[in-house]
PDB file of C-alpha atoms in Angstrom:
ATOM      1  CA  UNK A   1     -61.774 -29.049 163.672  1.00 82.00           C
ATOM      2  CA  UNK A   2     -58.359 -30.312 164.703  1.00 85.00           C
ATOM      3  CA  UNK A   3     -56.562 -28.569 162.096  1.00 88.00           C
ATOM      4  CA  UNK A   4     -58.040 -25.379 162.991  1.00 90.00           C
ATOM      5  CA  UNK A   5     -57.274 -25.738 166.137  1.00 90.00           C
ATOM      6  CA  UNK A   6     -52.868 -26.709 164.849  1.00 91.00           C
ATOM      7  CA  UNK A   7     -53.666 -23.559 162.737  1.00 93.00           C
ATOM      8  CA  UNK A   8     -54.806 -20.976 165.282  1.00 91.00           C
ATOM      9  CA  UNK A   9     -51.952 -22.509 167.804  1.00 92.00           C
ATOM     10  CA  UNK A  10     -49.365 -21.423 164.600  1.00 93.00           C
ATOM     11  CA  UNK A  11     -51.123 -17.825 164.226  1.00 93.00           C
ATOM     12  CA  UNK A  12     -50.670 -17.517 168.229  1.00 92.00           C
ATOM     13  CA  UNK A  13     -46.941 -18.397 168.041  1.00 92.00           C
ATOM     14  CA  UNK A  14     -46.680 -16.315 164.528  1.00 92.00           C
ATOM     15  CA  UNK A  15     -47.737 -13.410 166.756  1.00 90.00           C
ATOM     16  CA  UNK A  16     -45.726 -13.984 169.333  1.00 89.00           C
ATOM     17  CA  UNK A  17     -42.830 -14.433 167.149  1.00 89.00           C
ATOM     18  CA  UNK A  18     -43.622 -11.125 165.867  1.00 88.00           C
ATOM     19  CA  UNK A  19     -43.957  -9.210 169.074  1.00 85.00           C
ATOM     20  CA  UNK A  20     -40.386 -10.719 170.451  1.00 85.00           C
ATOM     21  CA  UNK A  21     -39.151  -8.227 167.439  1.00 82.00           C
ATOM     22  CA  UNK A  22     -40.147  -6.129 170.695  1.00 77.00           C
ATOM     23  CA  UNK A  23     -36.820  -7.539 172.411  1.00 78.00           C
ATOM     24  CA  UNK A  24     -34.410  -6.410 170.099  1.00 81.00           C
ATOM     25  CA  UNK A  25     -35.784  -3.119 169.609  1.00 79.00           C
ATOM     26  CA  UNK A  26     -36.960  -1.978 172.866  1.00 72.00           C
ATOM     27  CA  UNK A  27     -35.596   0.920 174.350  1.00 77.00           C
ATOM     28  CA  UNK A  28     -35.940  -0.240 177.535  1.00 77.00           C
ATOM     29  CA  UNK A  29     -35.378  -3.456 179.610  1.00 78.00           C
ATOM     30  CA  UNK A  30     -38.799  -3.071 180.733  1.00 79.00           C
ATOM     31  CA  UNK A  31     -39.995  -3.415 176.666  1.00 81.00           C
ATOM     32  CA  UNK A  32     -38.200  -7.022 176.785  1.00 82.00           C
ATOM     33  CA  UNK A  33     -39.810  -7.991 179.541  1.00 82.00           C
ATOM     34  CA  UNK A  34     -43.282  -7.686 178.425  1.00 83.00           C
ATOM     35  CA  UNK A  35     -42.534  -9.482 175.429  1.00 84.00           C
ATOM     36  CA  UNK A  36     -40.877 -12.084 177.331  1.00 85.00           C
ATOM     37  CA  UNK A  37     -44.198 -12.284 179.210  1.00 86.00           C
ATOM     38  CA  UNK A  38     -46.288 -12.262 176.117  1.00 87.00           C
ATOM     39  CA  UNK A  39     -44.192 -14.858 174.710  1.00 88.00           C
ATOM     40  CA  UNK A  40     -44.955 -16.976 177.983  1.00 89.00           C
ATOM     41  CA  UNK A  41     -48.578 -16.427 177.907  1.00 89.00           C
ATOM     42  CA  UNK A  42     -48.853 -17.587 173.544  1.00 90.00           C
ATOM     43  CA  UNK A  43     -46.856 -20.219 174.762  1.00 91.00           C
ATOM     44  CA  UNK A  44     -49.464 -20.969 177.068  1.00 91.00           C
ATOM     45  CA  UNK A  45     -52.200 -20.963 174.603  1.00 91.00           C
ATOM     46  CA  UNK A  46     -50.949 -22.206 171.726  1.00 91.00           C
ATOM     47  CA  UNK A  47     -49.717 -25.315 173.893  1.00 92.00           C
ATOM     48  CA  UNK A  48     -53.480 -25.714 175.269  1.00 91.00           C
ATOM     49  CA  UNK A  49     -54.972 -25.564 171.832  1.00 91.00           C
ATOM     50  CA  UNK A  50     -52.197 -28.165 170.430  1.00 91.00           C
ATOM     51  CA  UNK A  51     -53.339 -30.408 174.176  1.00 89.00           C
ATOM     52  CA  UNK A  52     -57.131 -30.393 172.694  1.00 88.00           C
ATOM     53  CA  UNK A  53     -55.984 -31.263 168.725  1.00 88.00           C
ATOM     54  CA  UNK A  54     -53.986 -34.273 169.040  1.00 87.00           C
ATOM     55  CA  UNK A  55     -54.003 -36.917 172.213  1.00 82.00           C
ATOM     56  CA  UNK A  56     -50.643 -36.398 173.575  1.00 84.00           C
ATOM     57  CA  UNK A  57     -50.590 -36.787 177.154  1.00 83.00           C
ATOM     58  CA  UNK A  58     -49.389 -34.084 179.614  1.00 86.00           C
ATOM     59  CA  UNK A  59     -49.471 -31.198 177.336  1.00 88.00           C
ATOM     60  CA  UNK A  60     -52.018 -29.255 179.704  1.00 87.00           C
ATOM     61  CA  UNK A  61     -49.613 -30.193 182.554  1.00 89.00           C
ATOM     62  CA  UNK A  62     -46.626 -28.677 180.627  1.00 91.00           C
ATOM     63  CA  UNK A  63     -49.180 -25.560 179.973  1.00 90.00           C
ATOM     64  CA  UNK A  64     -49.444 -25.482 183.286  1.00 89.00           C
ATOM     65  CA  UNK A  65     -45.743 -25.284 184.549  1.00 90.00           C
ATOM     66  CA  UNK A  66     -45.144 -22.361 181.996  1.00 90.00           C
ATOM     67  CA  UNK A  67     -48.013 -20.483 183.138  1.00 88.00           C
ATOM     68  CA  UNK A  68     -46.325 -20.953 186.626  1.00 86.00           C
ATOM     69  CA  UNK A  69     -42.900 -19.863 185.247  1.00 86.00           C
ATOM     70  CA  UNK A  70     -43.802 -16.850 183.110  1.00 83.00           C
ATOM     71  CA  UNK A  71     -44.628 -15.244 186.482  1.00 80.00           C
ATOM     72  CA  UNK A  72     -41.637 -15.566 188.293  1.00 84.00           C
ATOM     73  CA  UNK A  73     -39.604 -14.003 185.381  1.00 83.00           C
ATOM     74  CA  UNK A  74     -41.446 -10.892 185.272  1.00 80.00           C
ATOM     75  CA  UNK A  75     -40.929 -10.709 189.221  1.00 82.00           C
ATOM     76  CA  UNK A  76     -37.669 -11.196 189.163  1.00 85.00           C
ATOM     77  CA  UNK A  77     -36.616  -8.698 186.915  1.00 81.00           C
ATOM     78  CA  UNK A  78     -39.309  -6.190 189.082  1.00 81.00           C
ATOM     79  CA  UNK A  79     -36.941  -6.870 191.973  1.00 81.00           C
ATOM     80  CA  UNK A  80     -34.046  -6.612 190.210  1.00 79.00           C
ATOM     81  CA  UNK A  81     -34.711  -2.798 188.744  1.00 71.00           C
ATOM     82  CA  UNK A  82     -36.341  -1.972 191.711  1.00 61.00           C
ATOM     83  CA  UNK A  83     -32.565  -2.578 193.629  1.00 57.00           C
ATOM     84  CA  UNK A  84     -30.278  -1.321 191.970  1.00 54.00           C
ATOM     85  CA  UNK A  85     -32.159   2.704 191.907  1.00 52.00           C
ATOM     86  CA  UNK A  86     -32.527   5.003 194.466  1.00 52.00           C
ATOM     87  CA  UNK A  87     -34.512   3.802 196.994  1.00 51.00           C
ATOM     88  CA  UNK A  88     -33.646   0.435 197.114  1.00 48.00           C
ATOM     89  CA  UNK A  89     -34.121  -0.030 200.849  1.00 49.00           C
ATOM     90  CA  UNK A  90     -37.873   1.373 200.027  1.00 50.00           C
ATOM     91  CA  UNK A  91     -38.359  -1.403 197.429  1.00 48.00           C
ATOM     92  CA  UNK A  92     -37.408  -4.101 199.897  1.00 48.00           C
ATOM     93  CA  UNK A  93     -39.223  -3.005 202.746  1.00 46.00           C
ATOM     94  CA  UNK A  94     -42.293  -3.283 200.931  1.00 47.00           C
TER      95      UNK A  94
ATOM     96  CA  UNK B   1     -75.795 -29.654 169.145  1.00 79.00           C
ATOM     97  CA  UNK B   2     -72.440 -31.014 168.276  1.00 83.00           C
ATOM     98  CA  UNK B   3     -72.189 -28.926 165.472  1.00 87.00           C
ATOM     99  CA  UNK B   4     -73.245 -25.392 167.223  1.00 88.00           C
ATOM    100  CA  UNK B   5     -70.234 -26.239 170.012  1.00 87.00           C
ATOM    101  CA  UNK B   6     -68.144 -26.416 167.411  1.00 88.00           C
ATOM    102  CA  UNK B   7     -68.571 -23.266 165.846  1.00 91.00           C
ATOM    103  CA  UNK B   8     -68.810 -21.810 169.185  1.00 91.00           C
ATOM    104  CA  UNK B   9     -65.185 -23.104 169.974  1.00 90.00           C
ATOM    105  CA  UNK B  10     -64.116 -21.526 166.331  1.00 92.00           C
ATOM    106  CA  UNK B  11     -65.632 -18.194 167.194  1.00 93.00           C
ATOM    107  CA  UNK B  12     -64.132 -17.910 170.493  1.00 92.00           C
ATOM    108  CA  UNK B  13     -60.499 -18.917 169.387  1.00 91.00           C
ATOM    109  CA  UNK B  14     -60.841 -16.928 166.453  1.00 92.00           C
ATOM    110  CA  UNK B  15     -61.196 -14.129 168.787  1.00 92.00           C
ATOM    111  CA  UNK B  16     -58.736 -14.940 171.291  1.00 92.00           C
ATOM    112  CA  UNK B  17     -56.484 -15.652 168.194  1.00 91.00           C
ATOM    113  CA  UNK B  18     -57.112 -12.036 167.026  1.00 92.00           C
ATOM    114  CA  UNK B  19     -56.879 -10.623 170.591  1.00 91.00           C
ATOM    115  CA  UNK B  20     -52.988 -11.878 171.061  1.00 90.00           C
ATOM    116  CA  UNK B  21     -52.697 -10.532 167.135  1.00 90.00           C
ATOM    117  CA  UNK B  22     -53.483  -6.808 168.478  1.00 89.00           C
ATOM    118  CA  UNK B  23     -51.818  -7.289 171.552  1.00 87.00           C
ATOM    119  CA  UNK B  24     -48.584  -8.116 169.384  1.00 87.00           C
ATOM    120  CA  UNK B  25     -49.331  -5.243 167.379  1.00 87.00           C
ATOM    121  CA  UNK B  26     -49.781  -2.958 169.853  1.00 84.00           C
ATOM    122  CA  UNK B  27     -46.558  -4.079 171.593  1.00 83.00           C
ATOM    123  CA  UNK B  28     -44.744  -2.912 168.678  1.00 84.00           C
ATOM    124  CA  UNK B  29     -46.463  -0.061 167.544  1.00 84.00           C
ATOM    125  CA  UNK B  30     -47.401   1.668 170.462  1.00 83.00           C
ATOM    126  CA  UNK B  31     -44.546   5.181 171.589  1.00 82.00           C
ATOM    127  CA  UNK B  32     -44.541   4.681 175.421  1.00 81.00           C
ATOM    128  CA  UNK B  33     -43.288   2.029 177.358  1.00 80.00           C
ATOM    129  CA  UNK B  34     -46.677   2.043 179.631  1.00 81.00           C
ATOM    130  CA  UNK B  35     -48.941   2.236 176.584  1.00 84.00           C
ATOM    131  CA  UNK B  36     -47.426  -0.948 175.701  1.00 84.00           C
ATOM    132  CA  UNK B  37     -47.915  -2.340 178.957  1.00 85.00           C
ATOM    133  CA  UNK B  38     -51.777  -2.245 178.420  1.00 84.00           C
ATOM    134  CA  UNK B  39     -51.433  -3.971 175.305  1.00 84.00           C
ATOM    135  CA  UNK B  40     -49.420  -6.705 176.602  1.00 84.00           C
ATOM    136  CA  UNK B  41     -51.739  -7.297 179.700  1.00 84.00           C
ATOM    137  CA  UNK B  42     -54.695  -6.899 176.979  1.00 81.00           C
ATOM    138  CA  UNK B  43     -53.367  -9.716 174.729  1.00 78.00           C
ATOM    139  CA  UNK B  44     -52.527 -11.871 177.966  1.00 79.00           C
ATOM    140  CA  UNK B  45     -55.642 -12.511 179.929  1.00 83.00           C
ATOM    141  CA  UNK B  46     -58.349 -11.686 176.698  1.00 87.00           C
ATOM    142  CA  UNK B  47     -56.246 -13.878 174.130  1.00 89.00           C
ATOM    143  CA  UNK B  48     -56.089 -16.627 176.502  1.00 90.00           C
ATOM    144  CA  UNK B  49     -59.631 -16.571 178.057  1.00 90.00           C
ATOM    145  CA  UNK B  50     -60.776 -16.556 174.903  1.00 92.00           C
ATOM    146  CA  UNK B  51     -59.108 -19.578 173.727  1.00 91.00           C
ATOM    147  CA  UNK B  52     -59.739 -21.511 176.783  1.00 91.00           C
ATOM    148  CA  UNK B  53     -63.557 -20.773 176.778  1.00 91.00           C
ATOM    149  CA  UNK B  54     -62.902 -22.052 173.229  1.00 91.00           C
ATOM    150  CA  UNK B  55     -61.711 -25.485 174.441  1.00 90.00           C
ATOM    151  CA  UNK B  56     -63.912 -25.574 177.180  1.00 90.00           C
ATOM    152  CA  UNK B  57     -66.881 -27.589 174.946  1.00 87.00           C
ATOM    153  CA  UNK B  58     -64.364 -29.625 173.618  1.00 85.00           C
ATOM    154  CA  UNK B  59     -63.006 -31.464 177.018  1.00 83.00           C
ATOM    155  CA  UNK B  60     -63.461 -34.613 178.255  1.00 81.00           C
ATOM    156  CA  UNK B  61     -63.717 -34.593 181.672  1.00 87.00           C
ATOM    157  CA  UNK B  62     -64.460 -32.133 184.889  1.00 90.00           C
ATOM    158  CA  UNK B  63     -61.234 -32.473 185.747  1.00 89.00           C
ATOM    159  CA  UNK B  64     -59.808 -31.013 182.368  1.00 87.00           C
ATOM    160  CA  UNK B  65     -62.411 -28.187 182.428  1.00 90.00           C
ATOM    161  CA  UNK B  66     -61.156 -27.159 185.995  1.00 92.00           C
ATOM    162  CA  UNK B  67     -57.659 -27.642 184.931  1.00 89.00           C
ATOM    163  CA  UNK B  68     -57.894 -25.259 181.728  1.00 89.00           C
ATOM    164  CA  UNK B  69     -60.141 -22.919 183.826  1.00 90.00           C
ATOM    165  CA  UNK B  70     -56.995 -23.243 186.798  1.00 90.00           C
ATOM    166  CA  UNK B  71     -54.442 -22.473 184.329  1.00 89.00           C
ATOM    167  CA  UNK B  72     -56.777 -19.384 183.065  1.00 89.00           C
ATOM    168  CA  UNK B  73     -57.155 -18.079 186.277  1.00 90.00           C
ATOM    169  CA  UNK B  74     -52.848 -18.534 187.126  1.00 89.00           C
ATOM    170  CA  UNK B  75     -52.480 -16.706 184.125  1.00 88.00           C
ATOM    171  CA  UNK B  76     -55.175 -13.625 185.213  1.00 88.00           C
ATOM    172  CA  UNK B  77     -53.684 -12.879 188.496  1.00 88.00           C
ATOM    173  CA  UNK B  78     -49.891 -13.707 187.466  1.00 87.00           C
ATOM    174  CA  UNK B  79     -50.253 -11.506 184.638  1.00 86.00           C
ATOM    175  CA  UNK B  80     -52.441  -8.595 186.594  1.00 86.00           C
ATOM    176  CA  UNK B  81     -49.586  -8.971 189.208  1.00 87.00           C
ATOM    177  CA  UNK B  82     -46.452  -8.552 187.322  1.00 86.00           C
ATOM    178  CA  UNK B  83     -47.994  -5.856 185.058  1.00 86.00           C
ATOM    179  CA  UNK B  84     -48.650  -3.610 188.172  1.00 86.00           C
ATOM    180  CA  UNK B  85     -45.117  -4.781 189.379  1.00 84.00           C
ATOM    181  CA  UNK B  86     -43.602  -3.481 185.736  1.00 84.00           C
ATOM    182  CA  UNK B  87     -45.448  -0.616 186.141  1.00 84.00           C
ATOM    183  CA  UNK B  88     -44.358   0.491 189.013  1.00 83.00           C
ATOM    184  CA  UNK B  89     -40.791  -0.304 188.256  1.00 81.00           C
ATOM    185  CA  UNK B  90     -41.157   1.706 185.107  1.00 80.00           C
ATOM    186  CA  UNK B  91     -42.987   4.862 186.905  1.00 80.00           C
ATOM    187  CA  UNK B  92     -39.975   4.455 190.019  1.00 77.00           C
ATOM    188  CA  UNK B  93     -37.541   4.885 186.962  1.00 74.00           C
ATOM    189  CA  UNK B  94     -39.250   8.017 185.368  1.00 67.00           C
ATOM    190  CA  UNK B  95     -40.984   6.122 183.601  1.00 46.00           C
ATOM    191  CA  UNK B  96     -41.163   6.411 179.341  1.00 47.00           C
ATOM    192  CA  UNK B  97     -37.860   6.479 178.070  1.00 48.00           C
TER     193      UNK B  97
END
């Protein structure tokens, strides 16, 4: 059961590692993004699945901090399109 | 009973497994920048739910059960958020280029 679970947490990152291919290709910034965001959220899993398959301790916690970082990187790059286009007093009012 | 939780946990990581797969897939394959926004949100909160009602049997306490389910629930409404917050980035921009 354990090594299905080290396998499946491989396959996530495998898939992850193939959408990032996303970041070098993408047209647009907004393309990197999301694949900066999917990487955060494989990241996520892939570090919950390794938490349950072996008894290191703190794992979930570090799971935890990402899924609190990934937001703030999609957010911040929001803002900073949002500013620097034509309405950027709109934007910030909001 | 053991033995049924286990292959419950194996389905439901299998699937969450093969829901971040198509995500990935469609992330690459899809034309439009807003297509591949709904395969990227897709992949997030179904791959990951998935997964975590995977390792939900297998936890030892409450307090790990609640602490997978809190880190489920982070992910849902961070990654709801910031997808509307891309989107509407990408539609103030004109959107698909």
């Amino acid at each position: 059961m354990n090594d299905f679970l080290l396998f499946a947490a491989g396959f996530i990152l495998l898939t992850v590692a193939a959408g990032l291919f996303r970041v070098l290709r993408g047209p647009g910034d907004a393309d990197r993004m999301m694949a900066a965001q999917l990487l955060g959220t494989g990241g996520i899993a892939s570090l919950l699945l390794i938490a349950s398959a072996t008894t290191v301790a703190g794992v979930e916690d570090v799971a935890l901090g990402l899924a609190l970082l990934a937001a703030f990187a999609s957010v911040a790059f929001v803002n900073g399109v949002a500013t620097d286009d034509e309405q950027p007093q709109e934007a910030g009012g909001k | 009973m053991n033995f049924a939780l286990d292959l419950f946990s194996i389905a439901a990581i299998a699937a969450g497994a093969f829901f971040f797969f198509a995500g990935s897939v469609g992330l690459l394959r899809f034309p439009d920048s807003l297509t591949r926004l709904h395969a990227l949100s897709k992949a997030d909160n179904l791959g990951l739910g998935l997964v975590v009602l995977g390792l939900l049997p297998r936890v030892g306490s409450l307090l790990d059960a609640l602490k997978l389910l809190a880190i489920w629930a982070l992910v849902l409404l961070s990654g709801a958020a910031s997808a509307q917050l891309i989107g509407r980035a990408l539609r103030r921009r004109g959107g698909d280029e």
